[in-house]
XYZ file of C-alpha atoms in Angstrom:
376
model
C 18.689 -25.148 -2.382
C 21.666 -25.007 -4.734
C 25.151 -24.167 -3.524
C 24.949 -20.845 -5.386
C 21.724 -19.839 -3.649
C 23.200 -20.891 -0.327
C 26.141 -18.573 -0.998
C 23.782 -15.704 -1.821
C 21.707 -16.286 1.302
C 24.844 -16.341 3.454
C 26.178 -13.130 1.894
C 22.877 -11.336 2.463
C 22.716 -12.506 6.062
C 26.252 -11.279 6.720
C 25.816 -7.908 4.996
C 25.536 -4.735 7.056
C 22.088 -3.150 6.842
C 23.199 -0.289 4.586
C 25.235 -2.405 2.129
C 22.891 -5.248 1.279
C 22.795 -4.451 -2.439
C 26.568 -4.037 -2.780
C 27.115 -7.414 -1.108
C 24.492 -8.963 -3.367
C 26.173 -7.534 -6.467
C 29.476 -9.034 -5.389
C 28.205 -12.550 -4.707
C 25.892 -12.663 -7.750
C 28.774 -11.487 -9.929
C 30.866 -14.359 -8.652
C 28.220 -17.097 -8.715
C 26.271 -16.133 -11.858
C 28.798 -14.148 -13.924
C 26.715 -10.980 -13.631
C 28.811 -7.885 -14.331
C 26.268 -5.150 -13.533
C 23.519 -5.232 -10.907
C 21.392 -2.522 -9.310
C 18.214 -2.164 -7.274
C 15.561 0.221 -8.605
C 13.408 1.372 -5.674
C 9.846 2.534 -6.292
C 9.324 6.041 -4.955
C 6.632 7.138 -2.518
C 4.356 8.405 -5.298
C 4.670 5.203 -7.355
C 5.859 7.369 -10.229
C 9.595 6.634 -10.420
C 11.951 3.668 -10.138
C 15.143 5.056 -8.624
C 18.497 3.221 -8.960
C 20.175 2.778 -5.598
C 23.745 2.615 -6.913
C 23.907 4.600 -10.139
C 21.841 6.115 -12.936
C 18.745 8.209 -13.547
C 15.251 7.477 -12.275
C 12.977 5.551 -14.629
C 9.697 7.410 -15.115
C 8.590 6.515 -18.650
C 5.494 4.275 -18.723
C 6.140 1.111 -20.698
C 9.834 1.001 -19.856
C 11.004 -2.588 -19.260
C 11.575 -1.787 -15.575
C 7.981 -0.602 -15.181
C 6.627 -3.597 -17.093
C 8.477 -5.824 -14.643
C 7.133 -3.866 -11.648
C 3.546 -3.709 -12.885
C 3.243 -7.320 -14.030
C 5.505 -8.808 -11.346
C 7.316 -10.917 -13.894
C 10.780 -11.146 -15.416
C 11.361 -8.830 -18.365
C 14.352 -9.082 -20.707
C 15.413 -6.161 -22.883
C 18.438 -7.061 -24.994
C 21.295 -8.027 -22.685
C 19.576 -6.499 -19.604
C 17.075 -8.364 -17.420
C 14.648 -7.108 -14.773
C 13.189 -9.056 -11.844
C 10.497 -7.996 -9.351
C 11.740 -7.423 -5.797
C 8.683 -8.293 -3.696
C 7.909 -10.133 -0.455
C 4.444 -11.283 0.638
C 2.998 -8.991 -1.995
C 4.911 -5.893 -0.857
C 6.494 -4.391 -3.987
C 9.826 -2.800 -3.133
C 11.187 -2.311 -6.622
C 13.033 -4.071 -9.442
C 16.388 -5.847 -9.653
C 18.212 -4.916 -12.859
C 21.179 -6.989 -13.983
C 23.250 -7.829 -17.019
C 24.115 -9.826 -18.930
C 20.710 -11.501 -18.854
C 20.716 -15.167 -17.840
C 20.304 -17.582 -20.739
C 19.490 -20.897 -19.031
C 16.216 -21.772 -17.329
C 18.091 -22.801 -14.182
C 19.927 -19.482 -13.890
C 16.768 -17.483 -14.542
C 14.828 -19.402 -11.907
C 17.582 -19.024 -9.328
C 18.031 -15.308 -9.988
C 14.271 -14.802 -9.575
C 14.639 -16.454 -6.173
C 17.589 -14.171 -5.447
C 15.326 -11.167 -6.056
C 12.816 -12.532 -3.542
C 15.579 -13.171 -1.003
C 16.685 -9.573 -1.503
C 13.157 -8.316 -0.819
C 12.955 -10.141 2.494
C 16.421 -8.932 3.471
C 15.577 -5.313 2.629
C 12.436 -5.461 4.770
C 14.545 -6.665 7.693
C 17.425 -4.262 7.021
C 15.129 -1.238 6.755
C 14.749 -1.159 10.526
C 18.475 -0.585 10.909
C 19.250 2.033 8.265
C 17.691 5.066 6.575
C 19.463 4.407 3.304
C 16.627 2.739 1.403
C 13.913 5.068 2.722
C 15.976 8.087 1.645
C 16.885 6.588 -1.735
C 13.207 6.008 -2.563
C 12.419 9.747 -2.396
C 12.436 12.163 -5.288
C 12.144 15.048 -2.841
C 11.955 15.696 0.880
C 8.869 14.581 2.803
C 7.119 17.002 5.108
C 7.273 16.049 8.786
C 3.554 15.171 8.745
C 4.072 12.919 5.711
C 7.055 11.245 7.382
C 4.798 10.350 10.315
C 2.006 9.065 8.087
C 4.249 6.808 5.994
C 5.909 5.391 9.107
C 2.448 4.428 10.407
C 1.603 2.284 7.403
C 1.835 -1.527 7.569
C 3.102 -1.520 3.978
C 1.623 -0.695 0.608
C 0.660 -4.167 -0.660
C -0.282 -7.514 0.804
C -1.195 -10.853 -0.791
C -2.811 -13.782 1.000
C -4.225 -17.129 -0.144
C -7.618 -15.608 -0.947
C -7.057 -11.850 -1.120
C -4.871 -9.156 -2.609
C -4.679 -5.712 -1.040
C -3.020 -2.356 -1.733
C -3.253 1.248 -0.587
C -1.750 4.604 -1.533
C -1.682 8.150 -0.107
C -1.698 11.508 -1.913
C -0.116 14.001 -1.955
C 2.557 11.381 -1.291
C 5.254 13.797 -0.135
C 2.951 16.061 1.891
C 0.068 13.886 3.128
C -1.378 14.944 6.481
C -4.397 13.239 8.023
C -5.358 10.336 5.766
C -4.037 6.846 6.365
C -4.760 3.132 6.484
C -3.803 0.096 8.519
C -4.216 -3.657 8.149
C -3.347 -6.932 9.829
C -3.986 -10.596 9.017
C -4.549 -13.096 11.822
C -6.293 -16.460 12.203
C -8.326 -16.274 9.008
C -9.302 -12.637 9.475
C -8.092 -9.580 7.607
C -8.567 -6.370 9.587
C -8.485 -3.171 7.532
C -8.963 0.435 8.638
C -9.056 3.563 6.475
C -8.862 6.884 8.327
C -9.330 10.600 7.751
C -8.145 12.801 10.618
C -9.512 16.351 10.679
C -7.287 19.388 10.445
C -4.069 20.284 8.661
C -0.376 19.610 8.937
C 1.066 18.178 12.101
C -2.229 18.401 14.001
C -3.872 16.040 11.511
C -0.876 13.683 11.464
C -0.741 13.454 15.259
C -4.495 12.894 15.456
C -4.402 10.053 12.939
C -1.376 8.564 14.697
C -3.292 8.486 17.985
C -6.263 6.819 16.285
C -4.129 4.155 14.577
C -2.276 3.252 17.755
C -5.473 3.144 19.810
C -7.112 0.852 17.248
C -4.051 -1.406 17.104
C -3.957 -1.598 20.894
C -7.617 -2.636 20.991
C -7.255 -5.114 18.123
C -4.197 -6.740 19.697
C -6.128 -7.076 22.962
C -8.664 -9.237 21.092
C -11.542 -6.744 21.250
C -14.424 -6.867 18.779
C -14.624 -4.354 15.933
C -17.209 -2.220 17.756
C -15.133 -2.244 20.951
C -12.039 -1.260 18.981
C -13.921 1.800 17.755
C -15.114 2.562 21.294
C -11.599 2.413 22.755
C -10.192 4.675 20.028
C -13.149 7.025 20.506
C -12.371 7.353 24.215
C -8.643 7.809 23.639
C -9.180 10.644 21.160
C -11.825 12.361 23.291
C -9.635 12.191 26.388
C -6.906 14.086 24.515
C -9.008 16.590 22.559
C -12.299 16.858 24.479
C -14.373 16.805 21.301
C -12.445 19.546 19.499
C -10.864 17.068 17.065
C -12.144 13.805 15.629
C -11.287 11.061 13.151
C -13.577 9.641 10.498
C -12.805 5.985 9.908
C -14.014 2.825 8.258
C -13.193 -0.324 10.235
C -13.448 -3.644 8.385
C -12.924 -7.271 9.339
C -12.982 -9.812 6.508
C -13.411 -13.532 7.042
C -11.033 -14.594 4.271
C -12.613 -18.048 3.996
C -16.276 -17.027 3.694
C -16.184 -13.431 2.416
C -18.255 -12.105 5.305
C -17.276 -8.479 5.904
C -17.959 -6.826 9.254
C -18.061 -3.031 9.156
C -18.058 -0.133 11.597
C -18.482 3.175 9.738
C -17.587 6.340 11.649
C -17.574 8.820 8.784
C -15.883 9.861 5.578
C -14.052 6.967 3.847
C -16.392 5.584 1.209
C -16.744 1.947 0.180
C -17.721 0.590 -3.244
C -17.515 -2.802 -4.917
C -16.678 -3.623 -8.528
C -18.711 -6.733 -9.324
C -19.102 -8.252 -12.782
C -18.210 -4.936 -14.435
C -20.641 -2.835 -12.395
C -19.786 -0.415 -9.589
C -22.060 -0.742 -6.576
C -22.036 1.664 -3.657
C -22.051 -0.023 -0.278
C -23.604 2.631 1.953
C -23.235 1.861 5.633
C -25.111 3.436 8.507
C -22.716 6.230 9.450
C -22.026 6.598 13.157
C -20.345 9.399 15.082
C -16.681 10.091 14.227
C -14.124 8.855 16.720
C -13.542 11.353 19.516
C -16.521 13.605 18.830
C -18.344 12.859 22.102
C -17.374 11.643 25.540
C -19.127 8.318 25.067
C -20.478 6.783 21.866
C -21.845 3.324 21.151
C -20.818 1.687 17.907
C -22.645 -1.047 16.037
C -21.219 -3.590 13.611
C -22.853 -4.128 10.223
C -22.315 -7.016 7.839
C -21.763 -7.300 4.077
C -21.394 -10.556 2.123
C -18.773 -10.380 -0.609
C -18.992 -12.527 -3.726
C -16.124 -14.382 -5.359
C -13.884 -12.024 -7.396
C -15.357 -8.881 -5.831
C -13.073 -5.848 -5.863
C -13.580 -3.502 -2.928
C -12.540 0.144 -3.265
C -12.318 2.503 -0.298
C -11.564 6.185 -0.908
C -11.573 9.297 1.241
C -13.449 12.455 0.295
C -10.192 13.896 -1.027
C -10.781 11.788 -4.154
C -14.356 12.714 -5.055
C -14.015 16.324 -3.848
C -10.806 17.087 -5.783
C -11.386 20.139 -7.995
C -10.101 20.612 -11.530
C -10.892 23.125 -14.273
C -14.183 21.408 -15.067
C -15.321 21.098 -11.442
C -15.238 18.267 -8.931
C -13.820 14.866 -9.883
C -17.058 13.384 -8.566
C -18.738 10.002 -8.460
C -19.240 9.549 -12.200
C -15.535 9.865 -12.980
C -14.667 7.666 -10.012
C -17.033 4.882 -11.090
C -15.852 5.075 -14.690
C -12.226 4.769 -13.647
C -12.970 1.915 -11.261
C -14.407 -0.111 -14.126
C -11.215 0.502 -16.111
C -9.116 -1.050 -13.323
C -10.733 -4.500 -13.620
C -7.696 -6.183 -15.279
C -5.172 -4.457 -13.001
C -3.624 -5.713 -9.782
C -4.748 -3.711 -6.708
C -1.548 -1.633 -6.523
C -1.812 -0.756 -10.206
C -5.457 0.160 -9.613
C -4.805 2.636 -6.784
C -1.719 3.987 -8.523
C -3.679 4.587 -11.726
C -6.648 6.118 -9.904
C -4.565 8.655 -7.995
C -2.477 9.345 -11.093
C -5.679 10.137 -12.986
C -6.698 12.403 -10.116
C -3.416 14.345 -10.309
C -3.890 14.829 -14.046
C -7.449 16.016 -13.427
C -6.414 18.732 -10.962
C -3.187 19.513 -12.928
C -1.209 19.772 -9.685
C -0.629 18.194 -6.307
C -3.869 17.660 -4.436
C -4.848 20.376 -1.980
C -6.641 17.898 0.262
C -5.410 14.493 1.385
C -6.627 11.483 -0.547
C -6.365 7.802 0.288
C -7.329 4.888 -1.937
C -7.383 1.237 -0.869
C -8.227 -1.705 -3.126
C -9.051 -5.219 -1.907
C -9.703 -8.253 -4.119
C -11.324 -11.322 -2.560
C -11.463 -14.811 -3.999
C -12.582 -17.948 -2.235
C -9.714 -20.120 -0.979
C -8.661 -22.610 -3.605
C -10.109 -20.619 -6.499
């Protein structure tokens, strides 16, 4: 590591949680002769890049900042340069600076600076509200605050997979959510739809997520994870509230996908340009009865498969011409083939908002998972 990068790393480590970007601007200005630097945070809806220090939000598609964010690559526009701020696939935003670096060495080091910033922001976020507040274009409802805090992130990239998820309406989501974890060659993914409205739905989904995490971290099988969450929800609500969920466990080396389906979230695969439904044997929703047995099913993915999971808030969304429906969903899925997973879910839910010409009345969740064999 060069002396300049060492200086940047030290400055970031010494910065207080709420002043990471200001400290970065100071040290980068000194070490790389950068006179103007800012962090553009992506908002909860994935519709705006919001400067942390100064300036207006960037919302125009095709803007250099959005090209950098979407393609995860450096973009230069005149004397201004943009770098993706991402860590382990989690896209936080874009680093904008000027004047743009002219040498290959400076450009490479500043790209590494952007990655160092991403890791530092993920650590600093636990100690300050500044970045969470700055990434909002309006206030979240209390239910939405709870749902976003439950999420493991919005993107994840591993050696043989790429994963992303998004919630709508982003600033008022209630009962839909997702969770994931990677451990010992397995990727565990859950997509949930808690019944009800407002805080009741948010609290129900929160209980389900924590019960499933508790079971997963205890080393229980997928079916036993569902059983433990089922019992936890029933013990609290006595069958008057339940959660529909899709529990998945992917062997990232072989592509074997284990599934427990307890209701609404729907799974499809985009394979060689065709959309194939993957209907599972639906079992009782979590918490519906005092005691339910759950069975695990298996699906074999093929190299380069793209898995889409959506809640009924997507297909049941109503516009002037009726329901969004399966035909529109399949058509749009095919259009996402060249996109990264986060672009795919962002574009799908953006298309849905245009279709209904307003915020969605019902919650919608979309998750996209690409699988490739290791080494390919």
